[in-house]
GROMACS .gro file of C-alpha atoms in nm:
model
  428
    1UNK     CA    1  -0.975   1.832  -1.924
    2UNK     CA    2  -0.852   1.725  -1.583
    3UNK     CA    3  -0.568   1.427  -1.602
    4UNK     CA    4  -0.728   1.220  -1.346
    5UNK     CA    5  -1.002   1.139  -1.130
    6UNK     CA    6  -0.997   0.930  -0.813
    7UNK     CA    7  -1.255   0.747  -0.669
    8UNK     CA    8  -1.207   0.663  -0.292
    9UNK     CA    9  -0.992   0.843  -0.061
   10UNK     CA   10  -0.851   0.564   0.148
   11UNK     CA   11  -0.473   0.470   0.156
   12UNK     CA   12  -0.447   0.401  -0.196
   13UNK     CA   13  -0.661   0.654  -0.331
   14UNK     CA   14  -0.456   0.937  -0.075
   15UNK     CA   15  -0.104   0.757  -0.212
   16UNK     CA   16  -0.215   0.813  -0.541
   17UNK     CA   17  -0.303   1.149  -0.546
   18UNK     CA   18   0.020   1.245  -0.305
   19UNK     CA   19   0.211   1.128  -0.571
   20UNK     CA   20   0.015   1.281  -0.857
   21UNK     CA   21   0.013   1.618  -0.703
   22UNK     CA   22   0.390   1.624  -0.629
   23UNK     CA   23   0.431   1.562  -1.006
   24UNK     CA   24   0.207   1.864  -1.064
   25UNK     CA   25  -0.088   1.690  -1.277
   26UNK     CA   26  -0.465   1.816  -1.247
   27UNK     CA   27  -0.675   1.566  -1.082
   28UNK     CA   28  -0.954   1.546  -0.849
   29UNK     CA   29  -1.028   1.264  -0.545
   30UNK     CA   30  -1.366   1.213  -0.438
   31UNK     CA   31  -1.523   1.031  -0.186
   32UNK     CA   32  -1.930   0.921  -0.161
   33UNK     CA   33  -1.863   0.916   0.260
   34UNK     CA   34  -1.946   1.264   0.441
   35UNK     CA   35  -1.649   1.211   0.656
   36UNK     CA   36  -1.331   1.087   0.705
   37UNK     CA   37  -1.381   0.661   0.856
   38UNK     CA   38  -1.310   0.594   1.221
   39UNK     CA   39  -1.162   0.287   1.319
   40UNK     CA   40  -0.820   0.134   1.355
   41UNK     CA   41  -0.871  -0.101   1.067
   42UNK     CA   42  -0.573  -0.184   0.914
   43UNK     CA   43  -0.253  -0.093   1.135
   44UNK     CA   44   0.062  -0.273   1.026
   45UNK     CA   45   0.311  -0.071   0.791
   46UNK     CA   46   0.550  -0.332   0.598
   47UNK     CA   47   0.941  -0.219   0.573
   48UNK     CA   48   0.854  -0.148   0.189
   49UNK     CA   49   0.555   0.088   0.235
   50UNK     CA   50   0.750   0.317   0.496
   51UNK     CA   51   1.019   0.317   0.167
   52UNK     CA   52   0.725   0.460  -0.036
   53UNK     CA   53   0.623   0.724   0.227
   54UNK     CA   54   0.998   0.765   0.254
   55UNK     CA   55   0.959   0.882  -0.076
   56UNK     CA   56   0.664   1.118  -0.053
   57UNK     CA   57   0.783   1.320   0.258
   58UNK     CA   58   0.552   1.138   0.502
   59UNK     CA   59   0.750   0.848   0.692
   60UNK     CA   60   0.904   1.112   0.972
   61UNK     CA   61   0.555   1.164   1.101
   62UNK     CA   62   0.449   0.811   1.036
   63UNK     CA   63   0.724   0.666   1.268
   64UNK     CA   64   0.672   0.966   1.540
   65UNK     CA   65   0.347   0.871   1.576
   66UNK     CA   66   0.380   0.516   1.528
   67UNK     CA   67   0.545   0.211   1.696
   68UNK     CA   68   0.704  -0.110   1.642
   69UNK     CA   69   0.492  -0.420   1.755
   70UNK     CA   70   0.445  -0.479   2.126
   71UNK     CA   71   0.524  -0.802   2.277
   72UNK     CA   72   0.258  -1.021   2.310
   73UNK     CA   73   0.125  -1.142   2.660
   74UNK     CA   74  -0.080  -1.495   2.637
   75UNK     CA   75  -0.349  -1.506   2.920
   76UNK     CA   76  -0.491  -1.848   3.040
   77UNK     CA   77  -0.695  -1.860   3.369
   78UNK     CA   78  -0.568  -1.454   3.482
   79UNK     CA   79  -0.233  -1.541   3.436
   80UNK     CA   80   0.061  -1.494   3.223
   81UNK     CA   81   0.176  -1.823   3.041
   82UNK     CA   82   0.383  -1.702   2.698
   83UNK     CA   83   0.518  -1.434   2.631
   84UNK     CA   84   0.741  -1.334   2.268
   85UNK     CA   85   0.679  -1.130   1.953
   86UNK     CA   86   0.540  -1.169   1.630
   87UNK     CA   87   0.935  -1.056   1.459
   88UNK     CA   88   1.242  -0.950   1.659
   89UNK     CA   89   1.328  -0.573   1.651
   90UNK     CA   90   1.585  -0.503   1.374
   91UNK     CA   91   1.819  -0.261   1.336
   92UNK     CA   92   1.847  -0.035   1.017
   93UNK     CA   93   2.074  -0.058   0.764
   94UNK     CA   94   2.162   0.106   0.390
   95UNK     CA   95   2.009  -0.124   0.258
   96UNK     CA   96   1.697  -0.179   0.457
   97UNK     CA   97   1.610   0.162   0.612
   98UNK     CA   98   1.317   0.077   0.759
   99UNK     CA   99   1.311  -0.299   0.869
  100UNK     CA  100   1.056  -0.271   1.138
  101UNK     CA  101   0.674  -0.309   1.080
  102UNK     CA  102   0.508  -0.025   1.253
  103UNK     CA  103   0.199   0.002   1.371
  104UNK     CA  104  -0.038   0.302   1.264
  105UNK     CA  105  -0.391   0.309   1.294
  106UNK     CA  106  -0.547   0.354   0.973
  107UNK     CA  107  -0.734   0.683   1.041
  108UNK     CA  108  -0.390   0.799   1.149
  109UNK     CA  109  -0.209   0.672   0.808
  110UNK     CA  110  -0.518   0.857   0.631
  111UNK     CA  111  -0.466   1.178   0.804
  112UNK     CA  112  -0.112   1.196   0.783
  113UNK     CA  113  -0.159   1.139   0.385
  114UNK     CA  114  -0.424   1.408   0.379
  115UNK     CA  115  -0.213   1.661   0.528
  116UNK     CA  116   0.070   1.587   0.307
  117UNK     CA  117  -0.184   1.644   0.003
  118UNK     CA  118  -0.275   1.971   0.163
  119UNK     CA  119   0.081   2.097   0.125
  120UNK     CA  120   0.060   2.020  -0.254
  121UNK     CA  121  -0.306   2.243  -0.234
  122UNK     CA  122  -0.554   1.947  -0.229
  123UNK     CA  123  -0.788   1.822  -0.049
  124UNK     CA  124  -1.073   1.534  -0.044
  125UNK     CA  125  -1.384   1.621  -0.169
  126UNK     CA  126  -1.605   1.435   0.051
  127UNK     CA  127  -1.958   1.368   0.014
  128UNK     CA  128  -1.928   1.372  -0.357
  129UNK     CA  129  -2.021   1.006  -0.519
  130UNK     CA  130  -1.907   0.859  -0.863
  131UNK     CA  131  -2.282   0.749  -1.031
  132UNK     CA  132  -2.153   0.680  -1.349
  133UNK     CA  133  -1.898   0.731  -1.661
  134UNK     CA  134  -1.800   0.603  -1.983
  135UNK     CA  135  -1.511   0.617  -2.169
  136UNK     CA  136  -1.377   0.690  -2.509
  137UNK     CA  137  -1.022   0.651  -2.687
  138UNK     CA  138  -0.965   1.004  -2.593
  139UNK     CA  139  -1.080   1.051  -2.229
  140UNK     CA  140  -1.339   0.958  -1.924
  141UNK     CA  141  -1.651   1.163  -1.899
  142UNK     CA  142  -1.773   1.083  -1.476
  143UNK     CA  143  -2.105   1.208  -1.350
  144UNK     CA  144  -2.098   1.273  -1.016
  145UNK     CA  145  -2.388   1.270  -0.740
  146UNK     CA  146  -2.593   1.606  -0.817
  147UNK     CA  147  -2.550   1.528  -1.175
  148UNK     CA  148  -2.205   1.688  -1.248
  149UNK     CA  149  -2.020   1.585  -1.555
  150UNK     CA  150  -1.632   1.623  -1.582
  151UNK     CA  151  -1.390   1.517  -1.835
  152UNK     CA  152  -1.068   1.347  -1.744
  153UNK     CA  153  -0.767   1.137  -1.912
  154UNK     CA  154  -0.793   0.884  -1.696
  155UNK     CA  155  -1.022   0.736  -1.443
  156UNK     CA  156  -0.881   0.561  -1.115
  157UNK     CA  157  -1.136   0.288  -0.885
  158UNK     CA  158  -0.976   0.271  -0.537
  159UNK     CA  159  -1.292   0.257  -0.405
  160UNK     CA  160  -1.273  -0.064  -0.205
  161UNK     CA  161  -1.395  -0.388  -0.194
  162UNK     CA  162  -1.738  -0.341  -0.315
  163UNK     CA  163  -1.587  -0.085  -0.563
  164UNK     CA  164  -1.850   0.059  -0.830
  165UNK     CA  165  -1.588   0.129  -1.074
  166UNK     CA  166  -1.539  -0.244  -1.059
  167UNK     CA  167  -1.890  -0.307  -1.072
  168UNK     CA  168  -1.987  -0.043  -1.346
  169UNK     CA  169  -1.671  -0.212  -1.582
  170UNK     CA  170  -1.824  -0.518  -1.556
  171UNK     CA  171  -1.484  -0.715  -1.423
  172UNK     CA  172  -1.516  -1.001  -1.247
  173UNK     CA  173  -1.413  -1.079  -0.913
  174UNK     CA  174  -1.277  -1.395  -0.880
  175UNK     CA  175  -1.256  -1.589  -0.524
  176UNK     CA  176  -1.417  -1.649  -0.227
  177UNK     CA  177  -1.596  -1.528   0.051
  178UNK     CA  178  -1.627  -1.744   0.379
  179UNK     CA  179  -1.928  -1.655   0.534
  180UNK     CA  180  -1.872  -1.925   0.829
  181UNK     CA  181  -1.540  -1.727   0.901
  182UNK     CA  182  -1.613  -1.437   1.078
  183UNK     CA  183  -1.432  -1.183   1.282
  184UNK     CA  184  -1.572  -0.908   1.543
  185UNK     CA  185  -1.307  -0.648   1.508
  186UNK     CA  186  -1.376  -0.338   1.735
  187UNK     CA  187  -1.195  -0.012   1.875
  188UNK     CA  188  -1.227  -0.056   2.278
  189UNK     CA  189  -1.107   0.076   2.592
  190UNK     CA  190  -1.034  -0.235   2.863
  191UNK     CA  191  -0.986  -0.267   3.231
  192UNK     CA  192  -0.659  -0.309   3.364
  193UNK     CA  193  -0.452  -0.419   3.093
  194UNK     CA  194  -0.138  -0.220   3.027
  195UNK     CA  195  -0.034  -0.069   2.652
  196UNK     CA  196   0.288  -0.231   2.645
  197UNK     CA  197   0.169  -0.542   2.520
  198UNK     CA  198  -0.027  -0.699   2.229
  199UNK     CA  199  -0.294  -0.918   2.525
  200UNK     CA  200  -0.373  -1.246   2.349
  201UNK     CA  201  -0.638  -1.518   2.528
  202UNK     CA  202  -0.631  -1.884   2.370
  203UNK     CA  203  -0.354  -2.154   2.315
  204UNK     CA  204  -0.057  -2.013   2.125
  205UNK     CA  205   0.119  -2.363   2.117
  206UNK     CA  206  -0.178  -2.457   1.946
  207UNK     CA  207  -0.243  -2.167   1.698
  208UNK     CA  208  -0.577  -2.072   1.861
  209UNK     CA  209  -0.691  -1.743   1.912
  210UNK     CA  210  -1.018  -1.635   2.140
  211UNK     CA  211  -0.960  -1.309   2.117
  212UNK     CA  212  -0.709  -1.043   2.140
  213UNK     CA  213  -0.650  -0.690   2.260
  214UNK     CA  214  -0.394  -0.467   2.092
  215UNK     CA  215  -0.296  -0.107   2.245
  216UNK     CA  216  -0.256   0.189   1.941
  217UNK     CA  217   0.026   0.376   1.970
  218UNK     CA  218  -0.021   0.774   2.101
  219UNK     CA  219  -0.413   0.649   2.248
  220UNK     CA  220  -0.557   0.485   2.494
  221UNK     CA  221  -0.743   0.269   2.256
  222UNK     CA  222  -0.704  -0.105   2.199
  223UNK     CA  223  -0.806  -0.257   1.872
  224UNK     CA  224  -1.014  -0.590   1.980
  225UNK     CA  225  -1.049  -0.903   1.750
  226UNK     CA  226  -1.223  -1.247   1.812
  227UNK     CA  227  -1.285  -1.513   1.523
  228UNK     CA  228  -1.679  -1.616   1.534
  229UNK     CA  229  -1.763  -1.388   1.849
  230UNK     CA  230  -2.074  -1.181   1.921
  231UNK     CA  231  -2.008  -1.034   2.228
  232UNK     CA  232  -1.749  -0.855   2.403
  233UNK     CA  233  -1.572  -1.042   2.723
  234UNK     CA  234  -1.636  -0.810   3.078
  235UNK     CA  235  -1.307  -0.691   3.045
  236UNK     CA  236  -1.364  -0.453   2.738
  237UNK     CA  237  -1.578  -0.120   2.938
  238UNK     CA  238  -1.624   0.091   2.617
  239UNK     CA  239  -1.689   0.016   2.274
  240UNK     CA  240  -1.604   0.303   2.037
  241UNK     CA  241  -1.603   0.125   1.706
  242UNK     CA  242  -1.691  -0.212   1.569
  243UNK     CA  243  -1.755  -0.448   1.265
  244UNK     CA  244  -1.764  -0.760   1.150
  245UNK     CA  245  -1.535  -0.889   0.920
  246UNK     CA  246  -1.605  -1.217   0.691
  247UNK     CA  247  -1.290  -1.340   0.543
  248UNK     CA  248  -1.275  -1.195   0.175
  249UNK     CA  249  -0.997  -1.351  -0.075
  250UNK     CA  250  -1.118  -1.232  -0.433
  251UNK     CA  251  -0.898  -1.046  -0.736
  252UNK     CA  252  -1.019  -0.883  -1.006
  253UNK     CA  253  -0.985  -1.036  -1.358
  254UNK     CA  254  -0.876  -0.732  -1.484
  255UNK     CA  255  -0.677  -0.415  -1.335
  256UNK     CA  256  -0.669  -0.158  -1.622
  257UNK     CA  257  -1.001  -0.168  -1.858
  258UNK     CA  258  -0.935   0.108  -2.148
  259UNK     CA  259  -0.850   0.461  -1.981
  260UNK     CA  260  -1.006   0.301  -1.609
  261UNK     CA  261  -0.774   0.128  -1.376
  262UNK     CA  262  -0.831  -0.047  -1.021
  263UNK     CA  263  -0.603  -0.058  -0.701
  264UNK     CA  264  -0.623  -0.120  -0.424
  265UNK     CA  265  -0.920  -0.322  -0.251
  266UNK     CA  266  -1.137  -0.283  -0.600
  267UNK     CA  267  -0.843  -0.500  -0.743
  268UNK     CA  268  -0.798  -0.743  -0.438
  269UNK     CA  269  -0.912  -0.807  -0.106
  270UNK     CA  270  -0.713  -1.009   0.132
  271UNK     CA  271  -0.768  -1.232   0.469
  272UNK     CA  272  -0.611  -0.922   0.730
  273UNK     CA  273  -0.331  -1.242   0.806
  274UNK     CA  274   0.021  -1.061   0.750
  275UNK     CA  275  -0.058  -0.703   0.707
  276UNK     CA  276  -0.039  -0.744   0.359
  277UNK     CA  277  -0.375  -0.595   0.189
  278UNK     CA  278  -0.339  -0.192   0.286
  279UNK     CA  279   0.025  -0.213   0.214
  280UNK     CA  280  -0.034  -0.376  -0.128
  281UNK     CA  281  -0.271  -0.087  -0.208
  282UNK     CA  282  -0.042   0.191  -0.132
  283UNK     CA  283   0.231  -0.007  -0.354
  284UNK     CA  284  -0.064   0.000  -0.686
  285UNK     CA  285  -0.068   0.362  -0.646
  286UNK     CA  286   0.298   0.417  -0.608
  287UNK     CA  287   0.369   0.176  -0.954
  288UNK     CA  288   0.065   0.337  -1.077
  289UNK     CA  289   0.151   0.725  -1.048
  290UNK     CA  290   0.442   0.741  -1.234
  291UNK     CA  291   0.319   0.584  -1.540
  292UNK     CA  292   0.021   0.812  -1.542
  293UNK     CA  293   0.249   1.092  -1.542
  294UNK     CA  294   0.435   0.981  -1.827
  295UNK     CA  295   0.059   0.897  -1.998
  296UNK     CA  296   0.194   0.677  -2.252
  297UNK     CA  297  -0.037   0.351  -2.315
  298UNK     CA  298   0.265   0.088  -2.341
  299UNK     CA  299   0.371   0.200  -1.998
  300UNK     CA  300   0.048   0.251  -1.858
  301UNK     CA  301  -0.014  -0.156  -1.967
  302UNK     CA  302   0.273  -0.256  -1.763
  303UNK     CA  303   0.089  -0.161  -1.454
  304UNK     CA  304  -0.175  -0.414  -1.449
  305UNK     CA  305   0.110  -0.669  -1.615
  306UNK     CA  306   0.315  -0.656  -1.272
  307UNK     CA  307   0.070  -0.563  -0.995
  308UNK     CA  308  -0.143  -0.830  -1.133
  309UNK     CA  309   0.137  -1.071  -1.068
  310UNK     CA  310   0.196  -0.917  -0.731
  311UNK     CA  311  -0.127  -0.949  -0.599
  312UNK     CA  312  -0.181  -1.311  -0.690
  313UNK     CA  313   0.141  -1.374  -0.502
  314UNK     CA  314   0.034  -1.192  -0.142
  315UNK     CA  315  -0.338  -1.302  -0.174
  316UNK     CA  316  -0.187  -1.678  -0.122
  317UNK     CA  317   0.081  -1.572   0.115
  318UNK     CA  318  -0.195  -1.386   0.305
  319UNK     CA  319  -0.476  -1.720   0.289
  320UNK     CA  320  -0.133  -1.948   0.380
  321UNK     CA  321  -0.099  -1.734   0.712
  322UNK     CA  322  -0.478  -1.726   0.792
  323UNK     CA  323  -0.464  -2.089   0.758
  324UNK     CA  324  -0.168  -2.180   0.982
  325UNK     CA  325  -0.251  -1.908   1.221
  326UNK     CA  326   0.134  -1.807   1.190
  327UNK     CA  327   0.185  -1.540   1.374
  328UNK     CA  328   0.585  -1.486   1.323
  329UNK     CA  329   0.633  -1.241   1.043
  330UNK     CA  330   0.962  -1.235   0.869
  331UNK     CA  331   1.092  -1.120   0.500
  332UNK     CA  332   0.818  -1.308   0.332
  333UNK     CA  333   0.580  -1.048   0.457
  334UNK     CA  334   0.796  -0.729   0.479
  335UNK     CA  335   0.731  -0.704   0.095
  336UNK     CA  336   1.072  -0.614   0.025
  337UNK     CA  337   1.169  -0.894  -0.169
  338UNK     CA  338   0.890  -0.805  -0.412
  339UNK     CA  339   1.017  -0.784  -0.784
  340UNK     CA  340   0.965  -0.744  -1.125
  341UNK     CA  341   1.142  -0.947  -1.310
  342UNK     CA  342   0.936  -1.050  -1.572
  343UNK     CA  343   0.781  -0.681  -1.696
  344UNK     CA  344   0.840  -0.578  -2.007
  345UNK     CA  345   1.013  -0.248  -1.840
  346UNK     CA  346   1.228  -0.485  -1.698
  347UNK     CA  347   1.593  -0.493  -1.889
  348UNK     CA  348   1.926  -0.674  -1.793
  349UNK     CA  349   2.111  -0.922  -1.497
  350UNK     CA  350   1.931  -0.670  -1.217
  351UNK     CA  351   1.566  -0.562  -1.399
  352UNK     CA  352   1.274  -0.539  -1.194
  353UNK     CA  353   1.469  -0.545  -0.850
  354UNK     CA  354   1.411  -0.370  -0.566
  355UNK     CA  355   1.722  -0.131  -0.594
  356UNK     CA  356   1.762  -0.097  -0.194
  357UNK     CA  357   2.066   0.173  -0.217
  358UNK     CA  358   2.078   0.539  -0.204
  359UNK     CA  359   1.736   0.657  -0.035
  360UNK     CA  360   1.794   1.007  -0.031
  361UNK     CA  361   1.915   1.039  -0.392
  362UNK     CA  362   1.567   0.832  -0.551
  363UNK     CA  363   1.303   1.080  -0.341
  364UNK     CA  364   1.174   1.274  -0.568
  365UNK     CA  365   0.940   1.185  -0.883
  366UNK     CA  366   1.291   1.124  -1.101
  367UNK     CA  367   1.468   0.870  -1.273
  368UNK     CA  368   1.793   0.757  -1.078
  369UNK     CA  369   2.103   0.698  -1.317
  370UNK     CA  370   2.378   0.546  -1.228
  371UNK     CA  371   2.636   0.591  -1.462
  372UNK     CA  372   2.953   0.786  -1.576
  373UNK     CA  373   2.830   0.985  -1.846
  374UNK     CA  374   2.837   1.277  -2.076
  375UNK     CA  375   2.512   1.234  -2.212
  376UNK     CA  376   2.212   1.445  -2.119
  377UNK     CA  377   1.902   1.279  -2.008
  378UNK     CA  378   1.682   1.583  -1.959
  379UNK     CA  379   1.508   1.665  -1.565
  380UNK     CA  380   1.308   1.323  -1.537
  381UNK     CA  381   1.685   1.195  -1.474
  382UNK     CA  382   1.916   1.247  -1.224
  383UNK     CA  383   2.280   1.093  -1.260
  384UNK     CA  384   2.496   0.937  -0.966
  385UNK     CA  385   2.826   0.825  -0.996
  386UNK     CA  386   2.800   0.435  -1.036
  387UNK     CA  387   2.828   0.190  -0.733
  388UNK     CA  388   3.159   0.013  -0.655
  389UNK     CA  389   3.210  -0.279  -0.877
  390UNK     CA  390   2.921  -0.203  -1.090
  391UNK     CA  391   2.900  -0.340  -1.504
  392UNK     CA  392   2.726  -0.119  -1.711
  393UNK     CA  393   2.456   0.158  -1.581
  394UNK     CA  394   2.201   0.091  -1.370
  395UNK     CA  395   1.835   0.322  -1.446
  396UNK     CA  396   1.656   0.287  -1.139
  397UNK     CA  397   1.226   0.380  -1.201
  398UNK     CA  398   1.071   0.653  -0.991
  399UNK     CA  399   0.924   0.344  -0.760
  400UNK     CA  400   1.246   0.231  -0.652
  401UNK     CA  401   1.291  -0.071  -0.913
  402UNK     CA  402   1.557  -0.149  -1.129
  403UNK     CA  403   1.442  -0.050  -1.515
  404UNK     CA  404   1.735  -0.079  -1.727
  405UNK     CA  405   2.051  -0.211  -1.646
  406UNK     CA  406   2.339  -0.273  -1.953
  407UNK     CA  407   2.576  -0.076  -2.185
  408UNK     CA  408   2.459   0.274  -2.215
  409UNK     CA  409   2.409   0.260  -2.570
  410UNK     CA  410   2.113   0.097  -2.534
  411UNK     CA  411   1.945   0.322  -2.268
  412UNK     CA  412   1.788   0.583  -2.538
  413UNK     CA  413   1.612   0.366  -2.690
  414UNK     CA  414   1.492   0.213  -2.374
  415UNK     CA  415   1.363   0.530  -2.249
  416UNK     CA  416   1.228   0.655  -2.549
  417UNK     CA  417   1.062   0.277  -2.656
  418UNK     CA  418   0.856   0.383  -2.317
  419UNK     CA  419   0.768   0.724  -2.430
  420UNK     CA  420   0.949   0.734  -2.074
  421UNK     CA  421   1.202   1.004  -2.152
  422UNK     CA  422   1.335   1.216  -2.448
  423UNK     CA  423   1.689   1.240  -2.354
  424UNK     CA  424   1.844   1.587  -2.428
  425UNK     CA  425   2.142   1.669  -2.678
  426UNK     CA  426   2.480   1.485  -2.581
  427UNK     CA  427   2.704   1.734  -2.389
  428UNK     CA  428   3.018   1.895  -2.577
   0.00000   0.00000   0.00000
């Protein structure tokens, strides 16, 4: 019996099984579509996603092939009447690595994570479609399209917004869906307008936005979007992509039903204001992997307990922007200052923080310890000599957040209460 399948093969469902394969489990990830999605759809990377892909050996290509924002250029009558940016450039630091957002097309963020899973020998099975499954205390039986049956452990749904994992559970989808707010959103090659800025036509003083033309880093592509529009303005000469987008704010009532779980868009879909719903996904499947890993069902609860949390949170930061039409973006949206503090794996003064030290040390699919110690913990942890000025030791997760932090003594039975870790025989 495989350990996991995964439906959908977007950013969460590629996150998740990057970080599944590096840990060496049997899974599959299967997508219903015949081939890989066009379109820049989502394109903003937040500071704390580019820490995740930090993490799984991807962020050097990411930022090659990526840029920070452009400036934007307001237009009113063929000329030039604003011009600023959405953030100012910062510059890196220990703490914050990566405190730019970059922009990546989505196909490009897909591919990148594709290849990555290729090094680990795995690939997307496209074409193949989820029909059905049910579940049992010991495992998922899935039929697949063709009438395939496969066992697995566990069963993921990161099959978007009109997920049928969602649908076949039977979880509701709370929210709302504003069919009078609508966006055409296309891919687009335009006359005369240079790459170096983000081309805006409306009233920025007064928050109102005709429509927009964004250049894509490495193309010659801009990514077009007008609220309530039909039609493309003479300017725009070829249209290589488009959609229209109605403004979607829903969550699921539930994220984890028995041995099935949902991330991503089959959990929560957002307005696209802040660049938050992509970058929320990828951060399900990076809580999400470890814990499936590990496979114990106490652990495995805590992921719904603080995603859940999470999602609420950036759904209304999301509809807040959408309504303002805000288009600064500062620390509220870089997700960094997303915590944990109230998870039950969260334990002492720093639990459930965002560590934000020693990058090179957590990559990997370990534990970080900080601590002076003699004690073994086994391969799942690796020790570093504790921080200046730093009470107690400090267990930082495999995701980057603060687990445990107090008097060794009580760090065995932390791990172990967690089925987390069996720590090894106390050195001589």
């Amino acid at each position: 019996m495989r350990n996991v399948l995964i439906v959908g093969a977007g950013p969460t469902g590629l996150t998740l099984a990057v970080e599944l394969a590096r840990r060496g489990l049997d899974f599959r990830i299967v997508e219903k579509s015949a081939a890989h999605p066009a379109g820049v759809r989502g394109k903003g990377l937040q500071p704390r996603t580019l820490e995740v892909f930090d993490d799984l050996g991807v962020v050097e290509e990411v930022l090659a092939s990526g840029s920070t924002y452009p400036p934007i250029r307001s237009w009113a009558d063929g000329e030039v009447v604003w011009e600023g940016r959405m953030s100012e450039i910062r510059q890196a630091s220990a703490a914050v690595p990566y405190p730019n957002l970059i922009m990546q097309p989505q196909w490009r963020t897909e591919r990148i994570l594709r290849e990555r899973l290729a090094q680990f020998g795995h690939e997307v099975e496209l074409g193949t479609e989820l029909v059905g499954f049910e579940q049992d205390e010991e495992g998922v039986t899935a039929t697949l399209g063709g009438g395939e049956r496969e066992r697995f452990g566990y069963l993921v749904g990161a099959d978007g917004g009109k997920s049928f994992v969602r649908g076949h559970l039977g979880v509701g989808f709370a929210g709302e869906t504003f069919d009078s707010e609508r966006m055409l959103v296309a891919d687009v090659r335009a006359k005369g307008m240079d790459g170096e800025h983000w081309h805006v036509w409306g009233d920025i003083t007064k928050k109102v936005l005709n429509y927009s033309l964004c250049p894509i880093p490495g193309t010659d592509v801009f990514q077009f979007t007008a609220p309530g529009a039909t039609e493309f303005p003479e300017i725009v000469e070829e249209v290589l992509w488009q959609s229209e987008y109605r403004v979607n704010i829903r969550m699921a009532e539930r994220f984890r039903v028995g041995r099935v779980f949902l991330a991503g868009d089959a959990a929560h879909v957002h307005s696209p204001a802040g660049g938050q719903g992509l970058n929320t996904g990828v951060q399900d499947a990076y809580n999400l992997g470890w814990k499936l890993a590990v496979g114990d069902d106490a652990l495995l609860d805590t992921y719904a307990f603080e995603r859940m949390a999470v999602a609420e949170h950036v759904l209304g930061l999301s509809t807040r922007l959408l309504r303002t039409g805000d288009l600064k973006r500062d620390e509220e949206t870089q997700q960094l200052n997303l915590a944990y503090l109230d998870s039950p794996l969260s334990r002492g003064p720093r639990g459930g923080e965002r560590f934000g030290a020693l990058f090179e040390e957590q990559r990997g699919p370990h534990f970080l310890l900080l601590a002076n110690t003699s004690q073994g913990y086994g391969e799942a942890v690796r020790v570093h000599p504790p921080q200046e000025g730093q009470e107690g030791v400090i267990l930082v997760r495999p995701d980057g957040y603060v687990g445990y932090h107090g008097e060794e003594s009580g760090l065995s039975a932390y791990l172990s209460g967690f089925g987390i870790a069996a720590p090894a025989a106390a050195s001589s």
